[in-house]
Amino acid sequence: MKLSIKGKLSLSISSIMFVVLLTHMIFNYYSMRTRLMSEMEERAKIISEQVSISMIQSQRAEQVIGDLLGEQLYAASIYAAEKLPSKLSEVTPIDLYKIIGELDISHISLLQRSQDGTDIVIKQSTDPREIGLSTKDWGYWHTAFEQLLNYNRVWVPIGQKMKNFWSGPIEYSTSDPSHRMKWGYYYDGKRDYIINPYIKDTRFKSSFQMTNPQRIIERILQSQANVLEITAFQPDQFKDDSLVSSNDSGIQLIEVPDRPILYGSYIYRYKEDAELVGKVAYEGVPVFKELIINDDRVIKSFLPLREGNNHYVLGIVLNAEPLRAALQEQLLNNIGIGFILLEIVIIGSYIFSGWIIRPIQYILQKVSMMAIGQYNTNLSITRKDELGLLARRINMLGVNLHESTERLRSLYEENRAMKYQLESFINQSSDAIHVTNLEGRVERVNEAFEQLFGWTDNELIGKPLPIYPESLKEEYEGDPFYAEDASFGVKETVRVTKDGRLIEVSVSRSPIYNENGQCIGWAGITRDITQRNRMEELLRRSEKLTTVGQLAAGVAHEIRNPLTTIKGFVQLQAHTQKVNPKHTTMMLSELDRINLIVSEFLILAKPQAVRFLEKDIRPILDEVVSLLNSEAHLHNVQVATSYQDVPLILCEENQMKQVFINLIKNGIEAMPSGGKLQLTVESLNQDEVCIKVRDQGIGIPEENLPKLGDPFFTNKENGTGLGLMVCHRIVDSHHGSLCISSEVNVGTEVKIVLPAAHVTKEKIEQDKGFIKIR
């Protein structure tokens, strides 16, 4: 059944109230449970303190009584030593019984070392069960016997020690485990046996009745109905299979080192008791657990007890049924109150919903009118609360939507007009335009594209561009020009038409972005440059012919003079029929000049295969300086270097040496009277290395600076002008620049700027990605 807004609001309020009431009941339940548990824990701690005090009193009482009994046994031992023969074989049972009758003791025994010397055995006793007992396994008792026999004194840390006498603590008898005894051992070295008088617990156990912890436990169990069991555990002896044992009288004292249960009963057993006892004894923190044992719901608590070096764990079992009954009663009361409150809330929420929903219905009608485009209707609500404010905001929203709709309609008309203009521009453009998506599939082409390549838009839409020739497909797939993050410039390449013709074109590409700034496609512009390239090629050929003519004229002029000189000397020698050494020397000099001109000309004309490697420019320059240092000294020139840390460059080492040799030699020759030649290497930035060669020579006139590098133009008497031209060509091949500045009678500076290795690699990669049509 579909609920109205009023019903939904009423249901929501009721649901919230139900959750609140449920949360409140749960909180009260656990709060009360926690409080009751805390009270029971406090009760257990109080009981623990009572038992602890009882144990301390019992221990102290036993110590006092043990000391008194020890003194009594010492006196009895001295008396027996005076009455008994010195040899054990001469002692009769009648002698022993007679001493018992004369002294206030229970029994007397005589101990003697065995024949093999490995044991001390009870040979005679007024208690037949004692006769023949071995003491080898009695621990420190046996040690005390050995010390008494060997040294007439005992230094074990337990018991009472007097002259020729030792008395052990009150302990259960080996021959009669149901009773505890106080023993005394006397040996004065005058006899071959130890005198052992002892007193049975029937004579002194009544002294412990008032302070015995067992009696305290019994009184607590009788006075507090919720306390089901109290148990004193000895952690070092208590294991999972521990059993309760007691003497005939039920009295248990604290000095029972081998007993896991010191006091109380152990009926409510739990499988994890041994683990919990060990944990409490080790950590010293009480543990409380609610369990079901023997079909009873109980709370088991384990509390640590310490007295001196001794530590114990007191287990207290409390009846949890009163706790459970109180919690159930509290829970039923809360449920009853909750149902009454929930009914009141349901009725009140239904009435409140009707009052709160009425303005919302008016607002819903207004929103429905706005949904069908009627924004001018206004709500008339006079309320001052949030609903009234909402109604006024909706009225303002209607006005704003009306204005926005009108603006959007106007913008739509403007966009439509602009769209027609752009389509007209694209279709009327003489350049071929195509649009592709991010996958490279065609979305649109203009008429110029169809005319240039021959495909119609119906043949291209939704398909990859077919204008790439087979020879360039691999290049296109790895071309960074078409990568998503490529820089968008212009490149010259070739494309194929529908009929298979290759045409030379210039291509540019631009990204298309959406309103969020994300690239959604690419727009490419292709222009046919076949005719333009042919005209440029003709122009370049014309320029080359002109340059060749100039070079040929220069070479002819430069070689003619040496040849004229050689011809004159040859004719002279032919005429005189004599060989003049001076004339021969001059002719050889002129031939060397001709050879130099031809060599430098060949460097310019002949292409050389070079291998570029990453190098540090500073060691290369140092080698050239070392090579020319002697020549500099001959001309009284001092060569100074200044190097900074610079990045590596990509170069051909021998070519760079040739450049530096030419520049340094020019600098040396420019200082006929000597001077300083400064070589500087510095980093302009992380992308460029700058090398400067500065001399203090005669300088170059300003009008001659533009002519430097032209073939056969030189300021030197024997120069050809080709050396500087070679330097320019080598630096250009390294993607660098060479600049000369000079001042007459001050000096000349040559500045070479070379790109770093990573920049040169990028340029080479870009050059590989572009096909230049020449």
Tab-separated table of N, CA and C in Angstrom, residues 198-320:
chain	number	residue	atom	x	y	z
A	198	TYR	N	58.894	-35.923	68.173
A	198	TYR	CA	57.948	-35.098	67.403
A	198	TYR	C	56.601	-35.110	68.107
A	199	ILE	N	55.819	-34.067	67.786
A	199	ILE	CA	54.518	-33.841	68.416
A	199	ILE	C	53.459	-33.873	67.335
A	200	LYS	N	52.382	-34.603	67.587
A	200	LYS	CA	51.296	-34.754	66.625
A	200	LYS	C	50.347	-33.556	66.714
A	201	ASP	N	49.596	-33.278	65.586
A	201	ASP	CA	48.726	-32.090	65.520
A	201	ASP	C	47.542	-32.183	66.482
A	202	THR	N	47.264	-33.379	67.011
A	202	THR	CA	46.148	-33.491	67.962
A	202	THR	C	46.419	-32.708	69.234
A	203	ARG	N	47.692	-32.336	69.456
A	203	ARG	CA	48.057	-31.618	70.661
A	203	ARG	C	48.077	-30.093	70.461
A	204	PHE	N	48.133	-29.651	69.155
A	204	PHE	CA	48.231	-28.188	68.988
A	204	PHE	C	47.250	-27.606	67.957
A	205	LYS	N	46.428	-28.458	67.324
A	205	LYS	CA	45.572	-27.922	66.269
A	205	LYS	C	44.478	-27.016	66.809
A	206	SER	N	44.099	-27.191	68.069
A	206	SER	CA	43.061	-26.319	68.625
A	206	SER	C	43.544	-24.880	68.720
A	207	SER	N	44.853	-24.655	68.717
A	207	SER	CA	45.393	-23.309	68.818
A	207	SER	C	45.132	-22.509	67.536
A	208	PHE	N	44.847	-23.217	66.398
A	208	PHE	CA	44.616	-22.536	65.119
A	208	PHE	C	43.135	-22.333	64.804
A	209	GLN	N	42.257	-22.812	65.678
A	209	GLN	CA	40.837	-22.792	65.336
A	209	GLN	C	40.311	-21.368	65.132
A	210	MET	N	40.733	-20.411	65.973
A	210	MET	CA	40.164	-19.071	65.915
A	210	MET	C	40.631	-18.307	64.675
A	211	THR	N	41.870	-18.525	64.290
A	211	THR	CA	42.413	-17.756	63.157
A	211	THR	C	42.480	-18.563	61.874
A	212	ASN	N	41.945	-19.764	61.862
A	212	ASN	CA	42.044	-20.602	60.674
A	212	ASN	C	41.218	-20.014	59.529
A	213	PRO	N	41.811	-19.813	58.315
A	213	PRO	CA	41.052	-19.278	57.173
A	213	PRO	C	39.847	-20.138	56.817
A	214	GLN	N	39.926	-21.451	57.057
A	214	GLN	CA	38.806	-22.310	56.714
A	214	GLN	C	37.560	-21.910	57.497
A	215	ARG	N	37.746	-21.559	58.745
A	215	ARG	CA	36.601	-21.161	59.555
A	215	ARG	C	36.031	-19.830	59.065
A	216	ILE	N	36.936	-18.919	58.681
A	216	ILE	CA	36.468	-17.641	58.115
A	216	ILE	C	35.646	-17.891	56.858
A	217	ILE	N	36.125	-18.793	55.992
A	217	ILE	CA	35.413	-19.114	54.761
A	217	ILE	C	34.034	-19.692	55.058
A	218	GLU	N	33.983	-20.591	56.041
A	218	GLU	CA	32.693	-21.204	56.399
A	218	GLU	C	31.709	-20.148	56.909
A	219	ARG	N	32.213	-19.196	57.737
A	219	ARG	CA	31.315	-18.152	58.245
A	219	ARG	C	30.812	-17.254	57.107
A	220	ILE	N	31.684	-16.957	56.133
A	220	ILE	CA	31.255	-16.119	54.996
A	220	ILE	C	30.192	-16.839	54.186
A	221	LEU	N	30.395	-18.138	53.934
A	221	LEU	CA	29.415	-18.902	53.164
A	221	LEU	C	28.065	-18.968	53.881
A	222	GLN	N	28.085	-19.036	55.212
A	222	GLN	CA	26.829	-19.101	55.967
A	222	GLN	C	26.107	-17.758	56.007
A	223	SER	N	26.894	-16.646	56.064
A	223	SER	CA	26.272	-15.328	56.241
A	223	SER	C	25.844	-14.694	54.921
A	224	GLN	N	26.436	-15.074	53.793
A	224	GLN	CA	26.120	-14.447	52.506
A	224	GLN	C	25.611	-15.526	51.560
A	225	ALA	N	24.317	-15.427	51.291
A	225	ALA	CA	23.672	-16.472	50.480
A	225	ALA	C	24.166	-16.488	49.050
A	226	ASN	N	24.580	-15.323	48.531
A	226	ASN	CA	25.017	-15.255	47.132
A	226	ASN	C	26.402	-15.846	46.914
A	227	VAL	N	27.158	-16.074	47.973
A	227	VAL	CA	28.488	-16.647	47.845
A	227	VAL	C	28.368	-18.164	47.890
A	228	LEU	N	28.703	-18.817	46.777
A	228	LEU	CA	28.535	-20.269	46.667
A	228	LEU	C	29.790	-21.033	47.065
A	229	GLU	N	30.967	-20.480	46.814
A	229	GLU	CA	32.198	-21.233	47.057
A	229	GLU	C	33.370	-20.271	47.158
A	230	ILE	N	34.313	-20.591	48.072
A	230	ILE	CA	35.563	-19.841	48.188
A	230	ILE	C	36.696	-20.850	48.183
A	231	THR	N	37.688	-20.609	47.324
A	231	THR	CA	38.795	-21.541	47.183
A	231	THR	C	40.095	-20.763	47.157
A	232	ALA	N	41.069	-21.205	47.954
A	232	ALA	CA	42.405	-20.588	47.924
A	232	ALA	C	43.322	-21.506	47.121
A	233	PHE	N	43.812	-21.018	45.961
A	233	PHE	CA	44.657	-21.806	45.065
A	233	PHE	C	46.119	-21.454	45.288
A	234	GLN	N	46.961	-22.479	45.136
A	234	GLN	CA	48.392	-22.257	45.121
A	234	GLN	C	48.846	-22.349	43.656
A	235	PRO	N	49.160	-21.195	42.977
A	235	PRO	CA	49.356	-21.184	41.512
A	235	PRO	C	50.436	-22.131	41.036
A	236	ASP	N	51.507	-22.279	41.801
A	236	ASP	CA	52.612	-23.114	41.334
A	236	ASP	C	52.247	-24.588	41.306
A	237	GLN	N	51.235	-25.017	42.095
A	237	GLN	CA	50.871	-26.427	42.186
A	237	GLN	C	49.549	-26.741	41.490
A	238	PHE	N	48.763	-25.706	41.189
A	238	PHE	CA	47.422	-25.947	40.655
A	238	PHE	C	47.485	-26.224	39.158
A	239	LYS	N	46.922	-27.346	38.748
A	239	LYS	CA	46.840	-27.748	37.337
A	239	LYS	C	45.406	-28.090	37.015
A	240	ASP	N	45.172	-28.434	35.727
A	240	ASP	CA	43.810	-28.768	35.299
A	240	ASP	C	43.263	-29.983	36.025
A	241	ASP	N	44.142	-30.927	36.407
A	241	ASP	CA	43.674	-32.156	37.056
A	241	ASP	C	43.825	-32.108	38.573
A	242	SER	N	43.918	-30.896	39.144
A	242	SER	CA	44.073	-30.761	40.587
A	242	SER	C	42.834	-31.271	41.313
A	243	LEU	N	43.033	-31.969	42.463
A	243	LEU	CA	41.936	-32.481	43.276
A	243	LEU	C	42.035	-31.914	44.681
A	244	VAL	N	40.937	-31.854	45.363
A	244	VAL	CA	40.900	-31.345	46.737
A	244	VAL	C	41.179	-32.497	47.690
A	245	SER	N	42.074	-32.267	48.634
A	245	SER	CA	42.322	-33.257	49.688
A	245	SER	C	42.359	-32.533	51.022
A	246	SER	N	41.989	-33.203	52.043
A	246	SER	CA	41.967	-32.572	53.376
A	246	SER	C	42.252	-33.650	54.420
A	247	ASN	N	42.616	-33.200	55.557
A	247	ASN	CA	42.868	-34.152	56.639
A	247	ASN	C	41.550	-34.533	57.305
A	248	ASP	N	41.652	-35.362	58.290
A	248	ASP	CA	40.436	-35.877	58.928
A	248	ASP	C	39.624	-34.777	59.572
A	249	SER	N	40.293	-33.830	60.146
A	249	SER	CA	39.576	-32.782	60.860
A	249	SER	C	39.104	-31.674	59.956
A	250	GLY	N	39.530	-31.710	58.696
A	250	GLY	CA	39.124	-30.654	57.769
A	250	GLY	C	39.906	-29.382	57.922
A	251	ILE	N	40.888	-29.357	58.849
A	251	ILE	CA	41.671	-28.152	59.079
A	251	ILE	C	42.859	-28.159	58.123
A	252	GLN	N	43.036	-27.044	57.379
A	252	GLN	CA	44.145	-26.918	56.440
A	252	GLN	C	44.932	-25.673	56.809
A	253	LEU	N	46.261	-25.828	56.914
A	253	LEU	CA	47.103	-24.690	57.268
A	253	LEU	C	47.878	-24.216	56.050
A	254	ILE	N	48.520	-23.057	56.214
A	254	ILE	CA	49.105	-22.390	55.052
A	254	ILE	C	50.380	-23.039	54.559
A	255	GLU	N	51.150	-23.716	55.431
A	255	GLU	CA	52.406	-24.305	55.003
A	255	GLU	C	52.168	-25.707	54.431
A	256	VAL	N	51.590	-25.785	53.295
A	256	VAL	CA	51.390	-27.065	52.605
A	256	VAL	C	51.913	-26.885	51.189
A	257	PRO	N	53.219	-26.933	50.973
A	257	PRO	CA	53.799	-26.533	49.689
A	257	PRO	C	53.351	-27.390	48.510
A	258	ASP	N	52.956	-28.646	48.723
A	258	ASP	CA	52.603	-29.511	47.606
A	258	ASP	C	51.114	-29.567	47.334
A	259	ARG	N	50.300	-28.812	48.059
A	259	ARG	CA	48.851	-28.902	47.892
A	259	ARG	C	48.369	-27.787	46.969
A	260	PRO	N	47.622	-28.098	45.885
A	260	PRO	CA	47.123	-27.052	44.977
A	260	PRO	C	46.017	-26.233	45.610
A	261	ILE	N	45.198	-26.829	46.506
A	261	ILE	CA	44.087	-26.135	47.158
A	261	ILE	C	44.454	-25.965	48.624
A	262	LEU	N	44.616	-24.702	49.060
A	262	LEU	CA	45.001	-24.449	50.434
A	262	LEU	C	43.799	-24.483	51.367
A	263	TYR	N	42.731	-23.800	50.985
A	263	TYR	CA	41.532	-23.700	51.816
A	263	TYR	C	40.310	-23.803	50.922
A	264	GLY	N	39.179	-24.083	51.590
A	264	GLY	CA	37.898	-24.077	50.904
A	264	GLY	C	37.668	-25.317	50.067
A	265	SER	N	36.573	-25.290	49.316
A	265	SER	CA	36.183	-26.417	48.460
A	265	SER	C	36.366	-26.033	47.005
A	266	TYR	N	36.303	-27.044	46.142
A	266	TYR	CA	36.474	-26.816	44.703
A	266	TYR	C	35.441	-27.654	43.957
A	267	ILE	N	34.174	-27.202	44.050
A	267	ILE	CA	33.057	-27.925	43.406
A	267	ILE	C	32.760	-27.333	42.038
A	268	TYR	N	32.812	-26.015	41.934
A	268	TYR	CA	32.475	-25.347	40.674
A	268	TYR	C	33.731	-25.268	39.807
A	269	ARG	N	33.960	-26.354	39.106
A	269	ARG	CA	35.147	-26.464	38.260
A	269	ARG	C	34.860	-25.873	36.869
A	270	TYR	N	35.889	-25.247	36.272
A	270	TYR	CA	35.798	-24.699	34.919
A	270	TYR	C	37.085	-25.067	34.186
A	271	LYS	N	36.956	-25.408	32.915
A	271	LYS	CA	38.099	-25.944	32.172
A	271	LYS	C	39.265	-24.953	32.057
A	272	GLU	N	38.990	-23.666	32.182
A	272	GLU	CA	40.054	-22.666	32.049
A	272	GLU	C	40.535	-22.159	33.398
A	273	ASP	N	40.174	-22.826	34.509
A	273	ASP	CA	40.548	-22.336	35.827
A	273	ASP	C	42.069	-22.253	35.996
A	274	ALA	N	42.767	-23.295	35.566
A	274	ALA	CA	44.226	-23.302	35.739
A	274	ALA	C	44.874	-22.148	34.988
A	275	GLU	N	44.391	-21.896	33.760
A	275	GLU	CA	44.931	-20.778	32.961
A	275	GLU	C	44.647	-19.447	33.633
A	276	LEU	N	43.413	-19.278	34.136
A	276	LEU	CA	43.049	-18.007	34.773
A	276	LEU	C	43.822	-17.807	36.076
A	277	VAL	N	44.024	-18.877	36.865
A	277	VAL	CA	44.791	-18.768	38.108
A	277	VAL	C	46.219	-18.332	37.811
A	278	GLY	N	46.842	-18.940	36.773
A	278	GLY	CA	48.206	-18.557	36.417
A	278	GLY	C	48.286	-17.118	35.925
A	279	LYS	N	47.292	-16.691	35.148
A	279	LYS	CA	47.280	-15.312	34.638
A	279	LYS	C	47.162	-14.298	35.765
A	280	VAL	N	46.237	-14.558	36.727
A	280	VAL	CA	46.052	-13.626	37.848
A	280	VAL	C	47.303	-13.589	38.714
A	281	ALA	N	47.923	-14.747	38.939
A	281	ALA	CA	49.128	-14.776	39.769
A	281	ALA	C	50.274	-14.033	39.107
A	282	TYR	N	50.369	-14.136	37.779
A	282	TYR	CA	51.472	-13.497	37.043
A	282	TYR	C	51.252	-11.999	36.885
A	283	GLU	N	50.035	-11.581	36.498
A	283	GLU	CA	49.765	-10.168	36.229
A	283	GLU	C	49.330	-9.395	37.455
A	284	GLY	N	48.809	-10.083	38.491
A	284	GLY	CA	48.361	-9.391	39.691
A	284	GLY	C	47.092	-8.582	39.489
A	285	VAL	N	46.282	-8.936	38.470
A	285	VAL	CA	45.044	-8.205	38.165
A	285	VAL	C	43.869	-9.165	38.337
A	286	PRO	N	42.812	-8.773	39.088
A	286	PRO	CA	41.660	-9.664	39.271
A	286	PRO	C	40.961	-9.960	37.940
A	287	VAL	N	40.314	-11.151	37.871
A	287	VAL	CA	39.559	-11.571	36.693
A	287	VAL	C	38.158	-11.991	37.145
A	288	PHE	N	37.143	-11.521	36.415
A	288	PHE	CA	35.750	-11.859	36.704
A	288	PHE	C	35.117	-12.398	35.423
A	289	LYS	N	34.435	-13.559	35.525
A	289	LYS	CA	33.786	-14.167	34.363
A	289	LYS	C	32.413	-14.685	34.766
A	290	GLU	N	31.427	-14.448	33.891
A	290	GLU	CA	30.074	-14.970	34.091
A	290	GLU	C	29.955	-16.277	33.316
A	291	LEU	N	29.610	-17.391	34.026
A	291	LEU	CA	29.619	-18.721	33.422
A	291	LEU	C	28.389	-19.511	33.874
A	292	ILE	N	28.179	-20.628	33.201
A	292	ILE	CA	27.164	-21.603	33.628
A	292	ILE	C	27.911	-22.878	34.004
A	293	ILE	N	27.918	-23.199	35.310
A	293	ILE	CA	28.631	-24.374	35.819
A	293	ILE	C	27.660	-25.183	36.668
A	294	ASN	N	27.640	-26.480	36.400
A	294	ASN	CA	26.724	-27.379	37.130
A	294	ASN	C	25.278	-26.891	37.026
A	295	ASP	N	24.899	-26.414	35.855
A	295	ASP	CA	23.550	-25.902	35.569
A	295	ASP	C	23.216	-24.654	36.390
A	296	ASP	N	24.189	-24.018	36.976
A	296	ASP	CA	23.971	-22.781	37.722
A	296	ASP	C	24.683	-21.637	37.009
A	297	ARG	N	23.990	-20.487	36.926
A	297	ARG	CA	24.619	-19.286	36.379
A	297	ARG	C	25.394	-18.608	37.504
A	298	VAL	N	26.712	-18.516	37.356
A	298	VAL	CA	27.563	-18.011	38.422
A	298	VAL	C	28.539	-16.978	37.866
A	299	ILE	N	29.137	-16.251	38.797
A	299	ILE	CA	30.218	-15.315	38.459
A	299	ILE	C	31.460	-15.798	39.198
A	300	LYS	N	32.450	-16.249	38.428
A	300	LYS	CA	33.693	-16.709	39.018
A	300	LYS	C	34.688	-15.549	39.032
A	301	SER	N	35.262	-15.325	40.196
A	301	SER	CA	36.251	-14.261	40.328
A	301	SER	C	37.536	-14.854	40.887
A	302	PHE	N	38.654	-14.376	40.356
A	302	PHE	CA	39.978	-14.796	40.802
A	302	PHE	C	40.735	-13.541	41.208
A	303	LEU	N	41.182	-13.491	42.482
A	303	LEU	CA	41.848	-12.307	43.006
A	303	LEU	C	43.213	-12.695	43.558
A	304	PRO	N	44.256	-11.886	43.286
A	304	PRO	CA	45.615	-12.216	43.770
A	304	PRO	C	45.765	-11.867	45.247
A	305	LEU	N	46.463	-12.759	45.990
A	305	LEU	CA	46.797	-12.527	47.411
A	305	LEU	C	48.299	-12.693	47.551
A	306	ARG	N	48.919	-11.789	48.318
A	306	ARG	CA	50.372	-11.881	48.516
A	306	ARG	C	50.682	-11.667	49.997
A	307	GLU	N	51.630	-12.469	50.496
A	307	GLU	CA	52.114	-12.297	51.873
A	307	GLU	C	53.602	-12.570	51.850
A	308	GLY	N	54.391	-11.491	51.879
A	308	GLY	CA	55.837	-11.653	51.778
A	308	GLY	C	56.206	-12.179	50.407
A	309	ASN	N	56.980	-13.258	50.369
A	309	ASN	CA	57.376	-13.859	49.100
A	309	ASN	C	56.363	-14.868	48.592
A	310	ASN	N	55.337	-15.180	49.401
A	310	ASN	CA	54.327	-16.149	48.995
A	310	ASN	C	53.205	-15.435	48.239
A	311	HIS	N	52.690	-16.097	47.210
A	311	HIS	CA	51.575	-15.536	46.459
A	311	HIS	C	50.531	-16.632	46.246
A	312	TYR	N	49.296	-16.238	46.352
A	312	TYR	CA	48.166	-17.149	46.227
A	312	TYR	C	47.102	-16.489	45.361
A	313	VAL	N	46.110	-17.277	44.939
A	313	VAL	CA	44.968	-16.773	44.175
A	313	VAL	C	43.707	-17.260	44.868
A	314	LEU	N	42.824	-16.326	45.177
A	314	LEU	CA	41.571	-16.644	45.852
A	314	LEU	C	40.458	-16.683	44.811
A	315	GLY	N	39.802	-17.838	44.716
A	315	GLY	CA	38.666	-17.983	43.817
A	315	GLY	C	37.355	-17.884	44.575
A	316	ILE	N	36.478	-16.993	44.136
A	316	ILE	CA	35.178	-16.785	44.783
A	316	ILE	C	34.094	-16.990	43.731
A	317	VAL	N	33.140	-17.874	44.028
A	317	VAL	CA	32.024	-18.149	43.117
A	317	VAL	C	30.775	-17.494	43.692
A	318	LEU	N	30.190	-16.558	42.918
A	318	LEU	CA	28.985	-15.839	43.338
A	318	LEU	C	27.807	-16.289	42.498
A	319	ASN	N	26.643	-16.370	43.124
A	319	ASN	CA	25.421	-16.751	42.419
A	319	ASN	C	24.958	-15.576	41.551
A	320	ALA	N	24.823	-15.801	40.212
A	320	ALA	CA	24.433	-14.741	39.284
A	320	ALA	C	22.933	-14.678	39.063
